[in-house]
mmCIF file of C-alpha atoms in Angstrom:
data_model
loop_
_atom_site.group_PDB
_atom_site.id
_atom_site.type_symbol
_atom_site.label_atom_id
_atom_site.label_comp_id
_atom_site.label_asym_id
_atom_site.label_seq_id
_atom_site.Cartn_x
_atom_site.Cartn_y
_atom_site.Cartn_z
ATOM 1 C CA MET A 28 58.101 129.172 98.525
ATOM 2 C CA ASN A 29 61.362 130.365 96.987
ATOM 3 C CA PRO A 30 61.307 131.984 93.545
ATOM 4 C CA SER A 31 63.725 129.252 92.413
ATOM 5 C CA ASP A 32 60.963 126.738 93.123
ATOM 6 C CA VAL A 33 58.785 128.298 90.403
ATOM 7 C CA VAL A 34 59.544 126.965 86.929
ATOM 8 C CA THR A 35 57.897 128.281 83.772
ATOM 9 C CA HIS A 36 57.883 127.088 80.181
ATOM 10 C CA LYS A 37 56.424 128.407 76.948
ATOM 11 C CA PHE A 38 55.660 125.677 74.448
ATOM 12 C CA ALA A 39 55.371 126.203 70.697
ATOM 13 C CA ASP A 40 52.439 124.998 68.637
ATOM 14 C CA ASP A 41 53.554 121.649 67.212
ATOM 15 C CA GLY A 42 50.841 121.361 64.546
ATOM 16 C CA ARG A 43 48.717 118.949 66.615
ATOM 17 C CA ILE A 44 48.781 120.575 70.057
ATOM 18 C CA PRO A 45 48.349 124.349 70.039
ATOM 19 C CA ASN A 46 49.710 125.006 73.526
ATOM 20 C CA ASN A 47 49.073 128.536 74.735
ATOM 21 C CA PRO A 48 50.537 131.362 72.678
ATOM 22 C CA LYS A 49 50.543 133.837 75.599
ATOM 23 C CA LEU A 50 50.449 132.178 79.006
ATOM 24 C CA PRO A 51 53.329 130.100 80.396
ATOM 25 C CA PHE A 52 53.045 126.641 81.922
ATOM 26 C CA VAL A 53 53.902 126.935 85.635
ATOM 27 C CA LEU A 54 55.456 124.344 87.947
ATOM 28 C CA TYR A 55 55.650 124.874 91.708
ATOM 29 C CA ARG A 56 58.269 122.427 93.019
ATOM 30 C CA GLY A 57 57.051 121.453 96.471
ATOM 31 C CA GLY A 58 54.228 123.959 96.114
ATOM 32 C CA ILE A 59 52.112 122.184 98.712
ATOM 33 C CA SER A 60 53.952 120.935 101.778
ATOM 34 C CA LEU A 61 52.791 117.389 102.490
ATOM 35 C CA ALA A 62 55.249 116.742 105.319
ATOM 36 C CA GLY A 63 53.660 114.666 108.037
ATOM 37 C CA SER A 64 50.255 114.511 106.364
ATOM 38 C CA PRO A 65 48.722 111.019 106.494
ATOM 39 C CA TYR A 66 46.110 112.181 103.946
ATOM 40 C CA PRO A 67 47.951 114.196 101.265
ATOM 41 C CA GLU A 68 45.068 113.891 98.786
ATOM 42 C CA GLU A 69 42.738 115.651 101.219
ATOM 43 C CA LEU A 70 45.331 118.352 101.933
ATOM 44 C CA ILE A 71 45.704 119.095 98.217
ATOM 45 C CA GLU A 72 41.933 119.101 97.681
ATOM 46 C CA LYS A 73 41.429 121.481 100.617
ATOM 47 C CA THR A 74 44.138 123.796 99.225
ATOM 48 C CA PHE A 75 42.555 123.899 95.779
ATOM 49 C CA ALA A 76 39.038 124.343 97.223
ATOM 50 C CA ALA A 77 40.129 127.133 99.575
ATOM 51 C CA ASN A 78 41.299 129.031 96.492
ATOM 52 C CA GLY A 79 38.119 128.464 94.494
ATOM 53 C CA TRP A 80 39.425 125.751 92.176
ATOM 54 C CA GLY A 81 36.989 122.846 91.934
ATOM 55 C CA ASP A 82 35.574 120.080 89.735
ATOM 56 C CA MET A 83 38.386 118.001 91.218
ATOM 57 C CA TRP A 84 39.442 114.527 90.253
ATOM 58 C CA ARG A 85 41.830 111.909 91.647
ATOM 59 C CA ASN A 86 43.690 109.426 89.497
ATOM 60 C CA ASP A 87 46.553 106.941 89.645
ATOM 61 C CA SER A 88 48.024 108.260 86.401
ATOM 62 C CA VAL A 89 48.122 111.094 83.907
ATOM 63 C CA TYR A 90 46.441 109.946 80.705
ATOM 64 C CA ALA A 91 48.961 108.088 78.527
ATOM 65 C CA TYR A 92 47.826 109.848 75.360
ATOM 66 C CA ALA A 93 48.600 113.442 74.402
ATOM 67 C CA HIS A 94 45.677 115.706 75.213
ATOM 68 C CA TYR A 95 44.807 119.232 76.304
ATOM 69 C CA HIS A 96 41.886 121.426 77.320
ATOM 70 C CA SER A 97 41.043 124.340 75.033
ATOM 71 C CA THR A 98 38.269 125.964 77.076
ATOM 72 C CA ILE A 99 39.682 125.844 80.617
ATOM 73 C CA HIS A 100 42.945 125.994 82.556
ATOM 74 C CA GLU A 101 43.979 123.065 84.789
ATOM 75 C CA ALA A 102 45.979 122.546 87.983
ATOM 76 C CA MET A 103 47.442 119.146 88.914
ATOM 77 C CA ALA A 104 49.276 118.161 92.087
ATOM 78 C CA VAL A 105 51.017 114.945 93.062
ATOM 79 C CA ALA A 106 49.926 113.532 96.426
ATOM 80 C CA ARG A 107 51.921 110.277 96.350
ATOM 81 C CA GLY A 108 54.461 108.647 94.056
ATOM 82 C CA ARG A 109 56.185 110.068 91.003
ATOM 83 C CA ALA A 110 55.241 110.649 87.383
ATOM 84 C CA THR A 111 57.043 111.547 84.213
ATOM 85 C CA VAL A 112 54.900 113.748 82.007
ATOM 86 C CA ARG A 113 55.565 115.281 78.622
ATOM 87 C CA PHE A 114 54.137 118.784 78.618
ATOM 88 C CA GLY A 115 53.741 120.786 75.412
ATOM 89 C CA GLY A 116 53.472 117.919 72.917
ATOM 90 C CA GLU A 117 56.182 116.239 70.865
ATOM 91 C CA THR A 118 58.423 119.317 70.957
ATOM 92 C CA GLY A 119 57.711 120.118 74.631
ATOM 93 C CA GLU A 120 59.489 119.128 77.838
ATOM 94 C CA THR A 121 59.548 115.832 79.726
ATOM 95 C CA ILE A 122 59.323 116.623 83.433
ATOM 96 C CA ASP A 123 59.424 114.401 86.522
ATOM 97 C CA ILE A 124 56.961 115.446 89.217
ATOM 98 C CA GLY A 125 56.605 114.150 92.750
ATOM 99 C CA PRO A 126 54.804 114.702 96.053
ATOM 100 C CA GLY A 127 53.801 118.297 96.631
ATOM 101 C CA ASP A 128 54.622 119.432 93.093
ATOM 102 C CA VAL A 129 51.882 121.437 91.399
ATOM 103 C CA VAL A 130 51.609 122.180 87.680
ATOM 104 C CA ILE A 131 49.299 124.792 86.213
ATOM 105 C CA LEU A 132 48.485 124.320 82.568
ATOM 106 C CA PRO A 133 47.038 127.226 80.645
ATOM 107 C CA ALA A 134 44.332 126.269 78.162
ATOM 108 C CA GLY A 135 45.822 124.501 75.136
ATOM 109 C CA THR A 136 48.849 123.030 76.931
ATOM 110 C CA GLY A 137 49.434 119.425 75.947
ATOM 111 C CA HIS A 138 50.182 116.786 78.544
ATOM 112 C CA GLN A 139 50.840 113.063 78.336
ATOM 113 C CA GLY A 140 51.795 110.640 81.083
ATOM 114 C CA LEU A 141 54.888 108.627 80.169
ATOM 115 C CA PHE A 142 55.530 106.913 83.533
ATOM 116 C CA ALA A 143 53.634 106.471 86.789
ATOM 117 C CA SER A 144 55.236 104.924 89.854
ATOM 118 C CA PRO A 145 53.266 102.346 91.826
ATOM 119 C CA GLY A 146 50.945 104.156 94.210
ATOM 120 C CA LEU A 147 50.861 107.389 92.213
ATOM 121 C CA SER A 148 48.054 109.695 93.271
ATOM 122 C CA VAL A 149 47.371 112.849 91.263
ATOM 123 C CA ILE A 150 44.726 115.479 92.015
ATOM 124 C CA GLY A 151 43.382 117.834 89.344
ATOM 125 C CA ALA A 152 41.229 120.961 89.614
ATOM 126 C CA TYR A 153 39.827 123.747 87.467
ATOM 127 C CA PRO A 154 39.044 127.416 88.072
ATOM 128 C CA PRO A 155 35.378 128.407 88.300
ATOM 129 C CA ASN A 156 35.521 130.316 85.023
ATOM 130 C CA GLY A 157 35.748 128.152 81.919
ATOM 131 C CA VAL A 158 34.141 124.982 80.643
ATOM 132 C CA PHE A 159 35.817 121.566 80.774
ATOM 133 C CA ASN A 160 36.621 119.828 77.525
ATOM 134 C CA LEU A 161 39.189 117.244 76.471
ATOM 135 C CA CYS A 162 40.963 117.480 73.123
ATOM 136 C CA ARG A 163 43.211 114.802 71.674
ATOM 137 C CA ALA A 164 46.284 115.788 69.724
ATOM 138 C CA SER A 165 45.155 116.188 66.115
ATOM 139 C CA LYS A 166 45.256 118.776 63.371
ATOM 140 C CA ALA A 167 41.456 118.978 63.257
ATOM 141 C CA ALA A 168 41.024 119.585 67.026
ATOM 142 C CA ARG A 169 43.841 122.136 66.934
ATOM 143 C CA VAL A 170 41.988 124.323 64.395
ATOM 144 C CA LYS A 171 38.967 124.701 66.710
ATOM 145 C CA ALA A 172 41.173 125.075 69.787
ATOM 146 C CA LEU A 173 43.019 128.026 68.274
ATOM 147 C CA GLN A 174 39.683 129.866 68.211
ATOM 148 C CA ASP A 175 38.751 128.868 71.777
ATOM 149 C CA ILE A 176 42.003 129.432 73.682
ATOM 150 C CA PRO A 177 42.135 133.265 73.478
ATOM 151 C CA ASN A 178 38.622 133.433 74.963
ATOM 152 C CA VAL A 179 39.367 131.417 78.110
ATOM 153 C CA PRO A 180 39.199 133.768 81.102
ATOM 154 C CA ARG A 181 42.218 133.917 83.371
ATOM 155 C CA PRO A 182 41.662 132.709 86.917
ATOM 156 C CA GLU A 183 41.264 135.365 89.577
ATOM 157 C CA VAL A 184 43.037 133.275 92.215
ATOM 158 C CA ASP A 185 46.172 131.102 92.231
ATOM 159 C CA PRO A 186 45.114 127.487 93.011
ATOM 160 C CA VAL A 187 47.771 127.141 95.723
ATOM 161 C CA PHE A 188 48.642 130.598 97.029
ATOM 162 C CA GLY A 189 45.401 132.523 96.606
ATOM 163 C CA ALA A 190 44.848 136.108 95.513
ATOM 164 C CA LYS A 191 48.514 137.126 95.754
ATOM 165 C CA GLY A 192 50.034 133.957 94.309
ATOM 166 C CA PRO A 193 52.833 133.959 91.742
ATOM 167 C CA LEU A 194 50.585 132.569 88.977
ATOM 168 C CA LEU A 195 48.645 135.814 88.755
ATOM 169 C CA ALA A 196 51.767 137.948 88.362
ATOM 170 C CA LEU A 197 53.288 135.544 85.848
ATOM 171 C CA TRP A 198 50.154 135.452 83.725
ATOM 172 C CA ARG A 199 49.543 139.198 84.056
ATOM 173 C CA ALA A 200 53.050 139.822 82.693
ATOM 174 C CA ALA A 201 52.413 137.558 79.696
#
């Protein structure tokens, strides 16, 4: 992967979604090569599993409401189709993602699906350290999340590239 294929963003707290005050959102454009794979979902799942990220899910969309996870980080990869997702809440960034793209959302990072092409297939996974929760964008949830987010342990392994992946260096520098 070329360094130009790694995109990072820091999102500000918008009053309803805290985002992460320290760790950047990371996007690997074409992070998982799906070329020639008749089963891209399985390829993505095997990649995540090989790097210790589990509790996986498959879906045909990204939830259409703004939400985040305050007690765990999340990785999502597109297997088929395209999606437009707003990351970071109302003041965040709207990003188009497609096959092979992987996003890594540090705890607190808002995400909301705005568009899903027909046939979209998205795979999500979580590191072994942390506890899954789902928070909707609200002032009340944000207050509790601000206490939880600093206590979420950082993953020991990049979900795509393993122990020497760019995520670890990016998050260590933060």
